[in-house]
Short mmCIF file of C-alpha atoms in Angstrom, two decimals:
data_model
loop_
_atom_site.label_atom_id
_atom_site.label_comp_id
_atom_site.label_asym_id
_atom_site.label_seq_id
_atom_site.Cartn_x
_atom_site.Cartn_y
_atom_site.Cartn_z
CA UNK A 1 -4.60 20.69 11.39
CA UNK A 2 -5.72 19.75 14.90
CA UNK A 3 -5.43 16.17 16.09
CA UNK A 4 -9.23 15.99 16.43
CA UNK A 5 -9.81 17.08 12.82
CA UNK A 6 -7.04 14.80 11.57
CA UNK A 7 -8.58 11.76 13.26
CA UNK A 8 -12.02 12.63 11.82
CA UNK A 9 -10.64 12.82 8.27
CA UNK A 10 -8.66 9.64 8.77
CA UNK A 11 -11.76 7.80 10.04
CA UNK A 12 -13.50 8.49 6.72
CA UNK A 13 -10.56 7.03 4.79
CA UNK A 14 -10.34 4.10 7.18
CA UNK A 15 -13.90 3.09 6.31
CA UNK A 16 -12.77 2.50 2.72
CA UNK A 17 -9.35 1.07 3.39
CA UNK A 18 -9.97 -1.52 6.05
CA UNK A 19 -13.46 -2.71 5.24
CA UNK A 20 -12.83 -3.26 1.53
CA UNK A 21 -10.48 -6.24 1.87
CA UNK A 22 -13.24 -7.97 3.82
CA UNK A 23 -15.94 -7.07 1.29
CA UNK A 24 -14.09 -8.46 -1.72
CA UNK A 25 -14.04 -11.93 -0.20
CA UNK A 26 -17.85 -11.97 0.21
CA UNK A 27 -19.30 -14.21 -2.51
CA UNK A 28 -22.80 -12.87 -1.76
CA UNK A 29 -21.85 -9.47 -3.18
CA UNK A 30 -19.86 -10.19 -6.35
CA UNK A 31 -17.88 -7.39 -7.97
CA UNK A 32 -19.65 -6.29 -11.19
CA UNK A 33 -17.94 -6.99 -14.49
CA UNK A 34 -19.17 -3.68 -15.93
CA UNK A 35 -16.85 -0.91 -14.70
CA UNK A 36 -19.73 1.58 -14.95
CA UNK A 37 -21.47 -0.28 -12.12
CA UNK A 38 -18.42 -0.36 -9.89
CA UNK A 39 -19.01 2.91 -8.05
CA UNK A 40 -22.52 1.86 -7.10
CA UNK A 41 -21.30 -1.54 -5.93
CA UNK A 42 -18.59 0.06 -3.83
CA UNK A 43 -21.00 2.51 -2.17
CA UNK A 44 -23.51 -0.26 -1.45
CA UNK A 45 -20.98 -2.63 0.08
CA UNK A 46 -18.49 -0.40 1.87
CA UNK A 47 -20.54 0.84 4.79
CA UNK A 48 -19.48 3.28 7.52
CA UNK A 49 -17.27 1.74 10.17
CA UNK A 50 -19.97 1.98 12.83
CA UNK A 51 -22.34 -0.08 10.66
CA UNK A 52 -19.83 -2.85 10.01
CA UNK A 53 -18.50 -3.61 13.48
CA UNK A 54 -20.30 -6.94 13.60
CA UNK A 55 -18.30 -8.07 10.54
CA UNK A 56 -14.87 -6.96 11.77
CA UNK A 57 -12.26 -9.02 13.52
CA UNK A 58 -12.58 -8.26 17.25
CA UNK A 59 -8.90 -7.26 17.35
CA UNK A 60 -9.44 -4.73 14.57
CA UNK A 61 -12.54 -3.30 16.22
CA UNK A 62 -10.61 -2.79 19.46
CA UNK A 63 -7.60 -1.32 17.67
CA UNK A 64 -9.62 1.37 15.90
CA UNK A 65 -11.34 2.39 19.13
CA UNK A 66 -8.06 3.54 20.65
CA UNK A 67 -6.08 5.07 17.77
CA UNK A 68 -3.26 7.55 18.34
CA UNK A 69 -1.38 9.95 16.04
CA UNK A 70 2.41 10.34 15.83
CA UNK A 71 3.77 13.22 13.77
CA UNK A 72 7.01 12.99 11.78
CA UNK A 73 8.83 15.95 10.26
CA UNK A 74 9.01 19.63 11.13
CA UNK A 75 7.35 20.21 14.48
CA UNK A 76 6.68 16.51 14.99
CA UNK A 77 7.70 14.12 17.73
CA UNK A 78 10.20 12.42 15.42
CA UNK A 79 12.44 13.48 12.55
CA UNK A 80 12.43 10.12 10.77
CA UNK A 81 9.86 7.45 9.99
CA UNK A 82 12.19 4.80 11.38
CA UNK A 83 12.26 6.51 14.77
CA UNK A 84 8.47 6.66 14.82
CA UNK A 85 8.13 2.96 13.97
CA UNK A 86 10.73 2.04 16.59
CA UNK A 87 8.60 3.82 19.20
CA UNK A 88 5.71 1.40 18.62
CA UNK A 89 5.92 -1.52 21.05
CA UNK A 90 5.99 -5.11 19.82
CA UNK A 91 2.58 -6.68 20.23
CA UNK A 92 0.87 -3.35 19.56
CA UNK A 93 -2.93 -3.64 19.76
CA UNK A 94 -4.02 -0.08 18.89
CA UNK A 95 -4.07 1.81 15.59
CA UNK A 96 -1.00 4.04 15.31
CA UNK A 97 -1.28 6.74 12.64
CA UNK A 98 2.13 8.05 11.60
CA UNK A 99 1.41 11.45 10.05
CA UNK A 100 4.22 12.42 7.67
CA UNK A 101 5.04 16.03 6.95
CA UNK A 102 5.82 17.03 3.34
CA UNK A 103 9.19 16.41 1.73
CA UNK A 104 11.36 13.42 0.89
CA UNK A 105 12.43 10.89 3.51
CA UNK A 106 15.62 9.09 2.52
CA UNK A 107 14.96 5.92 4.48
CA UNK A 108 14.60 2.17 4.10
CA UNK A 109 11.52 1.28 6.13
CA UNK A 110 10.55 -2.06 7.64
CA UNK A 111 7.45 -2.67 9.75
CA UNK A 112 7.89 -5.95 11.57
CA UNK A 113 5.17 -8.58 11.86
CA UNK A 114 4.91 -7.84 15.60
CA UNK A 115 3.64 -4.30 14.91
CA UNK A 116 0.15 -4.50 13.37
CA UNK A 117 -2.32 -1.63 12.94
CA UNK A 118 0.20 0.89 11.59
CA UNK A 119 -0.82 3.65 9.19
CA UNK A 120 1.43 5.94 7.13
CA UNK A 121 -0.54 9.07 6.30
CA UNK A 122 0.41 12.06 4.15
CA UNK A 123 -1.49 15.17 3.12
CA UNK A 124 -3.11 14.61 -0.30
CA UNK A 125 -2.22 18.17 -1.35
CA UNK A 126 1.50 17.73 -0.56
CA UNK A 127 2.29 14.03 -0.59
CA UNK A 128 5.50 12.99 1.18
CA UNK A 129 7.99 10.72 -0.57
CA UNK A 130 9.87 7.77 0.92
CA UNK A 131 12.91 7.02 -1.24
CA UNK A 132 15.82 4.59 -1.10
CA UNK A 133 18.10 3.00 -3.69
CA UNK A 134 18.27 -0.62 -2.56
CA UNK A 135 18.96 -3.32 -5.16
CA UNK A 136 18.83 -7.11 -5.34
CA UNK A 137 22.61 -7.22 -5.56
CA UNK A 138 22.88 -5.75 -2.07
CA UNK A 139 19.76 -7.00 -0.28
CA UNK A 140 18.17 -9.72 -2.43
CA UNK A 141 15.15 -8.87 -4.57
CA UNK A 142 12.28 -8.84 -2.06
CA UNK A 143 14.37 -7.22 0.67
CA UNK A 144 15.58 -4.43 -1.60
CA UNK A 145 12.25 -2.66 -1.06
CA UNK A 146 12.16 0.90 0.16
CA UNK A 147 9.07 0.00 2.20
CA UNK A 148 8.71 -3.49 3.67
CA UNK A 149 5.51 -4.27 5.54
CA UNK A 150 5.25 -7.63 7.28
CA UNK A 151 2.51 -6.72 9.77
CA UNK A 152 -1.25 -7.12 9.38
CA UNK A 153 -3.78 -4.29 9.04
CA UNK A 154 -1.29 -1.88 7.49
CA UNK A 155 -2.66 1.22 5.77
CA UNK A 156 -0.92 3.85 3.63
CA UNK A 157 -2.70 6.95 2.34
CA UNK A 158 -1.34 9.76 0.16
CA UNK A 159 2.26 8.49 0.14
CA UNK A 160 4.84 8.24 -2.66
CA UNK A 161 7.15 5.23 -2.31
CA UNK A 162 10.11 5.17 -4.66
CA UNK A 163 13.12 3.00 -5.30
CA UNK A 164 15.68 5.47 -6.59
CA UNK A 165 18.13 2.89 -7.95
CA UNK A 166 18.99 3.36 -11.65
CA UNK A 167 17.04 1.58 -14.35
CA UNK A 168 18.40 -1.92 -15.08
CA UNK A 169 20.32 -2.01 -18.35
CA UNK A 170 20.37 -5.77 -18.79
CA UNK A 171 24.08 -5.90 -18.04
CA UNK A 172 24.31 -5.27 -14.31
CA UNK A 173 23.49 -8.32 -12.19
CA UNK A 174 21.09 -7.83 -9.32
CA UNK A 175 19.72 -4.54 -10.63
CA UNK A 176 16.14 -5.36 -9.61
CA UNK A 177 14.91 -2.72 -7.18
CA UNK A 178 11.60 -3.00 -5.30
CA UNK A 179 9.71 0.07 -4.10
CA UNK A 180 7.28 -1.71 -1.77
CA UNK A 181 6.79 -5.23 -0.43
CA UNK A 182 3.45 -5.86 1.27
CA UNK A 183 3.45 -9.16 3.15
CA UNK A 184 0.88 -8.64 5.91
CA UNK A 185 -2.79 -9.59 5.75
CA UNK A 186 -5.75 -7.21 5.32
CA UNK A 187 -3.66 -4.25 4.24
CA UNK A 188 -4.53 -1.33 1.99
CA UNK A 189 -3.00 1.55 0.07
CA UNK A 190 -5.08 4.56 -0.94
CA UNK A 191 -3.99 7.31 -3.32
CA UNK A 192 -0.37 6.16 -3.25
CA UNK A 193 2.29 6.22 -5.96
CA UNK A 194 4.73 3.31 -6.25
CA UNK A 195 7.67 4.22 -8.46
CA UNK A 196 10.46 2.03 -9.77
CA UNK A 197 11.68 0.10 -12.79
CA UNK A 198 12.01 -3.68 -12.51
CA UNK A 199 9.98 -5.34 -9.69
CA UNK A 200 8.38 -2.13 -8.38
CA UNK A 201 5.71 -3.80 -6.23
CA UNK A 202 6.08 -7.13 -4.48
CA UNK A 203 2.43 -7.86 -3.66
CA UNK A 204 3.66 -10.72 -1.57
CA UNK A 205 0.87 -12.44 0.37
CA UNK A 206 -2.40 -11.76 2.15
CA UNK A 207 -5.57 -9.82 1.28
CA UNK A 208 -4.74 -6.37 -0.09
CA UNK A 209 -6.55 -3.37 -1.56
CA UNK A 210 -4.94 -0.76 -3.81
CA UNK A 211 -7.39 2.07 -4.48
CA UNK A 212 -6.77 5.21 -6.56
CA UNK A 213 -3.07 4.35 -6.84
CA UNK A 214 -0.41 4.78 -9.52
CA UNK A 215 2.11 1.97 -10.07
CA UNK A 216 4.87 2.36 -12.63
CA UNK A 217 7.78 0.28 -13.87
CA UNK A 218 9.36 -1.57 -16.77
CA UNK A 219 9.69 -5.34 -16.26
CA UNK A 220 7.58 -7.62 -14.02
CA UNK A 221 6.82 -4.62 -11.88
CA UNK A 222 3.88 -6.17 -10.03
CA UNK A 223 4.56 -9.65 -8.70
CA UNK A 224 3.80 -11.89 -5.73
CA UNK A 225 1.18 -14.31 -4.41
CA UNK A 226 -1.23 -11.95 -2.64
CA UNK A 227 -4.98 -11.99 -3.24
CA UNK A 228 -5.48 -8.34 -4.14
CA UNK A 229 -7.92 -5.87 -5.63
CA UNK A 230 -6.57 -2.96 -7.68
CA UNK A 231 -9.45 -0.50 -7.81
CA UNK A 232 -9.31 2.59 -10.03
CA UNK A 233 -5.54 2.19 -10.13
CA UNK A 234 -3.29 3.13 -13.04
CA UNK A 235 -0.69 0.56 -14.10
CA UNK A 236 1.91 2.47 -16.09
CA UNK A 237 4.61 0.92 -18.27
CA UNK A 238 7.40 3.48 -18.59
CA UNK A 239 7.50 4.54 -22.27
CA UNK A 240 11.22 4.76 -22.80
CA UNK A 241 13.70 3.04 -25.07
CA UNK A 242 14.66 -0.44 -24.03
CA UNK A 243 12.82 -3.58 -23.01
CA UNK A 244 9.51 -3.14 -21.18
CA UNK A 245 6.85 -5.75 -20.44
CA UNK A 246 3.82 -6.40 -18.28
CA UNK A 247 2.51 -9.96 -18.01
CA UNK A 248 -0.31 -11.85 -16.33
CA UNK A 249 0.35 -13.27 -12.88
CA UNK A 250 1.53 -16.91 -13.03
CA UNK A 251 -0.85 -18.26 -10.41
CA UNK A 252 0.07 -21.36 -8.44
CA UNK A 253 -3.56 -22.10 -7.56
CA UNK A 254 -6.99 -20.58 -7.03
CA UNK A 255 -5.93 -19.14 -3.68
CA UNK A 256 -3.54 -16.80 -5.51
CA UNK A 257 -5.22 -14.11 -7.58
CA UNK A 258 -4.94 -10.45 -8.41
CA UNK A 259 -7.79 -8.42 -9.89
CA UNK A 260 -7.63 -5.06 -11.65
CA UNK A 261 -10.89 -3.17 -12.00
CA UNK A 262 -11.53 0.17 -13.69
CA UNK A 263 -8.06 1.20 -14.72
CA UNK A 264 -7.74 4.97 -14.53
CA UNK A 265 -6.21 6.20 -17.81
CA UNK A 266 -3.89 9.15 -18.02
CA UNK A 267 -0.41 10.32 -18.97
CA UNK A 268 2.72 9.18 -17.18
CA UNK A 269 3.23 10.94 -13.88
#
């Protein structure tokens, strides 16, 4: 795929991913309770990027105007995701799209707070996997994540993020193993799979959108204090022997909330 075509396709996805976190905070356009009305609401409120510039943060508007693509994998500029992220300067002000080739990347990724406007993008027909086996015993719970994002305006599309540590058996201490921790503001994940057992997703803080995603685990596998929208996203409790549970978020106040709309049913993936 040429860089020109890639950027055109990405721009269409960007319209959904980056505008939506702004839309959900608009009290003038409440999200409908009826899931059947959700698609119409989404179409009416998520306008093309060019039509919404007046509502964007000036920094975001400027960042999207000068985006660049970095390719990782066979034939790319870098062999690893870590190398690509390290090439982004601190204080980055432009959108950097890291295009991942197919296959599995055995890496523990961290995007520092000083590197906003980073996108991880995979082909929807051959989604790349980022896998690592970090556990709480070695790193602490929230830092055991395979993917840690501390920067604002992060986007992931068509990516599988997996913590490959073994399932906790109730005997091993520190067996919690996070797949992703999202701590930056105004971030989004589209058509991504987050795979783990206990503590799969640390939806830490900020405004987040998860659209068309699949999140699986066993115990407390979505946790954190972010204000997030899970749109058409499947929450899957692994149907195996042993203890499994999913519970409501224990909010500390009205500023902390997570909302799931239109769960997409289906078999375990």
